[in-house]
Amino acid sequence: MSADIVVEIANNALFTIIKTSAPLLLVSMIIGLIVSIFQTVTSIQEQTLTFVPKIVSLFLTLMLLGHWLLNNMTSLMTELWSDFSLYIR
């Protein structure tokens, strides 16, 4: 196995990680920003107020995008396992 193949595998893995985690991170960031603005406007400085909306929004995002996220991860693993005989040469 050459260095080019290793770099390509790492590149595909990192791209899949970014593509899979981006929706969850963006939703969490947007909800956190909205709650932070709400806390600033209303002068409510409760630290635990951000957790419930973030958890609910992340569960909803996982329910909506879970199939797509799992398809991305399984396609990478299927590609890696199908080319396994090429990697051990």
Coordinates of N, CA, C and O in Angstrom, one line a residue:
M1 N 0.9 -1.2 0.0 CA 0.0 0.0 0.0 C 0.9 1.2 0.0 O 1.8 1.4 0.8
S2 N 0.6 2.1 -0.9 CA 1.5 3.3 -1.1 C 0.9 4.4 -0.2 O -0.2 4.4 0.3
A3 N 1.7 5.5 -0.1 CA 1.3 6.6 0.7 C 0.2 7.4 0.1 O -0.6 8.0 0.8
D4 N 0.1 7.3 -1.2 CA -1.1 8.0 -1.9 C -2.4 7.3 -1.5 O -3.4 8.1 -1.3
I5 N -2.4 6.0 -1.4 CA -3.7 5.4 -1.0 C -4.0 5.7 0.4 O -5.2 5.9 0.8
V6 N -3.0 5.8 1.3 CA -3.3 6.1 2.7 C -3.8 7.5 2.8 O -4.8 7.8 3.6
V7 N -3.2 8.5 2.1 CA -3.7 9.8 2.1 C -5.1 9.9 1.5 O -6.0 10.7 2.0
E8 N -5.4 9.2 0.5 CA -6.8 9.2 -0.1 C -7.8 8.6 0.9 O -8.9 9.2 1.1
I9 N -7.4 7.5 1.6 CA -8.3 7.0 2.6 C -8.6 8.0 3.8 O -9.7 8.2 4.2
A10 N -7.5 8.6 4.2 CA -7.6 9.6 5.3 C -8.5 10.8 4.8 O -9.3 11.3 5.6
N11 N -8.3 11.2 3.6 CA -9.0 12.3 3.0 C -10.5 12.0 3.0 O -11.4 12.8 3.3
N12 N -10.8 10.8 2.5 CA -12.2 10.4 2.4 C -12.8 10.3 3.8 O -14.0 10.6 4.0
A13 N -12.1 9.7 4.8 CA -12.6 9.6 6.1 C -12.8 11.0 6.8 O -13.9 11.2 7.4
L14 N -11.9 11.9 6.6 CA -12.1 13.2 7.2 C -13.3 14.0 6.5 O -14.0 14.7 7.2
F15 N -13.4 13.8 5.2 CA -14.5 14.5 4.5 C -15.8 13.9 5.0 O -16.8 14.6 5.2
T16 N -15.9 12.6 5.2 CA -17.1 12.0 5.7 C -17.4 12.4 7.1 O -18.6 12.7 7.5
I17 N -16.4 12.6 7.9 CA -16.6 13.1 9.3 C -17.2 14.5 9.3 O -18.1 14.8 10.0
I18 N -16.6 15.3 8.5 CA -17.1 16.7 8.4 C -18.5 16.8 7.8 O -19.4 17.5 8.4
K19 N -18.7 16.0 6.8 CA -20.1 16.0 6.2 C -21.1 15.4 7.1 O -22.3 15.9 7.1
T20 N -20.7 14.5 7.9 CA -21.7 13.9 8.9 C -21.9 14.7 10.1 O -23.0 14.8 10.6
S21 N -20.9 15.4 10.6 CA -21.1 16.1 11.8 C -21.5 17.6 11.6 O -22.1 18.2 12.5
A22 N -21.4 18.1 10.4 CA -21.7 19.5 10.1 C -23.2 19.8 10.4 O -23.5 20.9 11.1
P23 N -24.2 19.0 10.0 CA -25.6 19.4 10.3 C -25.8 19.5 11.8 O -26.5 20.5 12.3
L24 N -25.3 18.6 12.6 CA -25.6 18.6 14.0 C -24.9 19.8 14.7 O -25.4 20.4 15.6
L25 N -23.6 20.1 14.3 CA -22.9 21.2 14.8 C -23.6 22.5 14.5 O -23.6 23.4 15.3
L26 N -24.0 22.6 13.2 CA -24.7 23.9 12.8 C -26.0 24.1 13.6 O -26.3 25.2 14.0
V27 N -26.8 23.1 13.7 CA -28.0 23.2 14.5 C -27.8 23.6 15.9 O -28.4 24.5 16.5
S28 N -26.8 23.0 16.5 CA -26.4 23.3 17.9 C -25.9 24.7 18.0 O -26.3 25.4 19.0
M29 N -25.1 25.2 17.1 CA -24.6 26.5 17.1 C -25.7 27.5 16.9 O -25.8 28.6 17.6
I30 N -26.6 27.3 16.0 CA -27.7 28.2 15.7 C -28.7 28.3 16.9 O -29.1 29.4 17.4
I31 N -29.0 27.2 17.5 CA -29.9 27.2 18.7 C -29.2 27.9 19.9 O -29.8 28.6 20.6
G32 N -27.9 27.6 20.0 CA -27.2 28.3 21.1 C -27.1 29.8 20.9 O -27.2 30.6 21.9
L33 N -27.0 30.2 19.7 CA -27.0 31.7 19.4 C -28.3 32.3 19.7 O -28.4 33.4 20.3
I34 N -29.4 31.6 19.3 CA -30.8 32.1 19.5 C -31.0 32.2 21.0 O -31.6 33.2 21.5
V35 N -30.7 31.2 21.8 CA -30.9 31.2 23.2 C -30.1 32.3 23.9 O -30.5 33.0 24.8
S36 N -28.8 32.5 23.4 CA -28.0 33.5 23.9 C -28.5 34.9 23.7 O -28.5 35.7 24.6
I37 N -29.1 35.1 22.5 CA -29.7 36.4 22.2 C -30.9 36.6 23.1 O -31.2 37.7 23.6
F38 N -31.7 35.5 23.3 CA -32.9 35.6 24.1 C -32.5 35.9 25.6 O -33.1 36.7 26.2
Q39 N -31.4 35.3 26.1 CA -31.0 35.6 27.4 C -30.5 37.0 27.6 O -30.7 37.6 28.6
T40 N -29.8 37.5 26.5 CA -29.3 38.9 26.6 C -30.5 39.9 26.6 O -30.5 40.9 27.4
V41 N -31.5 39.6 25.8 CA -32.6 40.6 25.7 C -33.4 40.5 27.0 O -33.9 41.6 27.4
T42 N -33.7 39.4 27.5 CA -34.5 39.3 28.7 C -33.8 39.4 30.0 O -34.4 39.3 31.1
S43 N -32.5 39.4 30.0 CA -31.6 39.5 31.2 C -31.7 38.3 32.1 O -31.6 38.3 33.3
I44 N -32.1 37.2 31.5 CA -32.1 35.9 32.2 C -30.8 35.2 32.0 O -30.4 34.9 30.9
Q45 N -30.1 35.0 33.1 CA -28.7 34.5 33.0 C -28.7 33.1 33.6 O -27.8 32.7 34.4
E46 N -29.6 32.3 33.3 CA -29.7 30.9 33.7 C -28.8 30.0 32.8 O -29.0 30.0 31.6
Q47 N -27.8 29.3 33.4 CA -26.8 28.6 32.6 C -27.4 27.3 32.0 O -27.0 26.8 31.0
T48 N -28.4 26.7 32.7 CA -29.0 25.5 32.2 C -30.0 25.7 31.1 O -30.5 24.7 30.5
L49 N -30.4 26.9 30.8 CA -31.4 27.2 29.8 C -31.0 26.8 28.4 O -31.9 26.5 27.6
T50 N -29.8 26.8 28.1 CA -29.3 26.4 26.8 C -29.4 24.9 26.5 O -29.5 24.5 25.3
F51 N -29.3 24.1 27.5 CA -29.2 22.6 27.3 C -30.5 22.0 26.7 O -30.4 21.2 25.8
V52 N -31.6 22.3 27.2 CA -32.9 21.7 26.8 C -33.2 22.0 25.3 O -33.5 21.1 24.6
P53 N -33.1 23.3 24.9 CA -33.4 23.5 23.5 C -32.4 22.8 22.6 O -32.7 22.3 21.5
K54 N -31.1 22.8 23.0 CA -30.1 22.2 22.2 C -30.3 20.7 22.1 O -30.2 20.1 21.0
I55 N -30.6 20.0 23.2 CA -30.9 18.6 23.1 C -32.1 18.2 22.3 O -32.1 17.3 21.5
V56 N -33.2 19.0 22.5 CA -34.4 18.7 21.7 C -34.1 18.9 20.2 O -34.5 18.1 19.4
S57 N -33.4 20.0 19.9 CA -33.1 20.3 18.4 C -32.2 19.2 17.9 O -32.3 18.9 16.7
L58 N -31.2 18.8 18.6 CA -30.3 17.7 18.1 C -31.1 16.4 17.9 O -30.8 15.7 17.0
F59 N -32.0 16.1 18.8 CA -32.8 14.8 18.7 C -33.7 15.0 17.4 O -33.8 14.0 16.6
L60 N -34.3 16.1 17.2 CA -35.1 16.3 16.0 C -34.2 16.2 14.7 O -34.6 15.6 13.7
T61 N -33.0 16.8 14.8 CA -32.1 16.7 13.6 C -31.7 15.3 13.4 O -31.7 14.9 12.2
L62 N -31.4 14.6 14.4 CA -31.1 13.2 14.2 C -32.2 12.3 13.7 O -32.0 11.5 12.8
M63 N -33.4 12.7 14.1 CA -34.6 12.0 13.6 C -34.8 12.3 12.1 O -35.2 11.4 11.3
L64 N -34.6 13.5 11.7 CA -34.8 13.9 10.3 C -33.6 13.5 9.4 O -33.9 13.1 8.3
L65 N -32.4 13.6 9.9 CA -31.2 13.3 9.0 C -30.5 12.1 9.4 O -29.5 11.8 8.8
G66 N -31.0 11.3 10.3 CA -30.3 10.1 10.7 C -30.1 9.1 9.6 O -29.0 8.5 9.5
H67 N -31.1 8.9 8.8 CA -30.9 8.0 7.6 C -29.8 8.4 6.7 O -29.0 7.6 6.3
W68 N -29.8 9.7 6.4 CA -28.7 10.2 5.5 C -27.3 10.1 6.2 O -26.4 9.8 5.5
L69 N -27.3 10.4 7.5 CA -26.0 10.3 8.2 C -25.5 8.9 8.2 O -24.3 8.6 7.9
L70 N -26.3 7.9 8.5 CA -25.9 6.5 8.5 C -25.6 6.0 7.1 O -24.6 5.3 7.0
N71 N -26.3 6.5 6.1 CA -25.9 6.1 4.7 C -24.5 6.6 4.3 O -23.7 5.9 3.7
N72 N -24.2 7.9 4.8 CA -22.8 8.4 4.5 C -21.7 7.5 5.2 O -20.7 7.2 4.6
M73 N -22.0 7.2 6.4 CA -21.0 6.4 7.2 C -20.9 5.0 6.6 O -19.8 4.4 6.5
T74 N -22.0 4.4 6.3 CA -21.9 3.0 5.8 C -21.4 2.9 4.4 O -20.7 1.9 4.1
S75 N -21.6 4.0 3.6 CA -21.0 3.9 2.2 C -19.5 4.0 2.3 O -18.8 3.4 1.5
L76 N -18.9 4.8 3.3 CA -17.5 4.9 3.4 C -17.0 3.5 3.9 O -16.0 3.0 3.4
M77 N -17.6 2.9 4.9 CA -17.1 1.6 5.4 C -17.3 0.5 4.3 O -16.4 -0.3 4.2
T78 N -18.3 0.6 3.5 CA -18.5 -0.4 2.5 C -17.4 -0.3 1.4 O -16.8 -1.3 0.9
E79 N -17.1 1.0 1.1 CA -16.0 1.2 0.1 C -14.7 0.7 0.7 O -13.9 0.1 0.0
L80 N -14.4 1.0 2.0 CA -13.1 0.5 2.6 C -13.1 -1.0 2.6 O -12.0 -1.6 2.3
W81 N -14.1 -1.7 3.0 CA -14.1 -3.1 3.1 C -14.1 -3.8 1.7 O -13.5 -4.8 1.5
S82 N -14.7 -3.2 0.7 CA -14.7 -3.8 -0.6 C -13.3 -3.7 -1.3 O -13.0 -4.5 -2.1
D83 N -12.6 -2.7 -0.9 CA -11.2 -2.5 -1.5 C -10.1 -3.0 -0.6 O -9.0 -2.7 -0.8
F84 N -10.5 -3.8 0.4 CA -9.6 -4.3 1.4 C -8.4 -5.1 0.8 O -7.3 -5.0 1.2
S85 N -8.8 -5.9 -0.2 CA -7.7 -6.7 -0.8 C -6.7 -5.9 -1.5 O -5.5 -6.3 -1.6
L86 N -7.0 -4.7 -2.0 CA -6.1 -3.8 -2.6 C -5.1 -3.2 -1.6 O -4.0 -2.9 -1.9
Y87 N -5.6 -3.0 -0.4 CA -4.8 -2.3 0.6 C -3.7 -3.2 1.2 O -2.7 -2.7 1.7
I88 N -3.9 -4.5 1.3 CA -3.0 -5.4 1.9 C -1.8 -5.8 1.0 O -0.9 -6.6 1.4
R89 N -1.8 -5.4 -0.2 CA -0.7 -5.7 -1.2 C 0.5 -4.8 -0.9 O 0.5 -3.8 -0.4

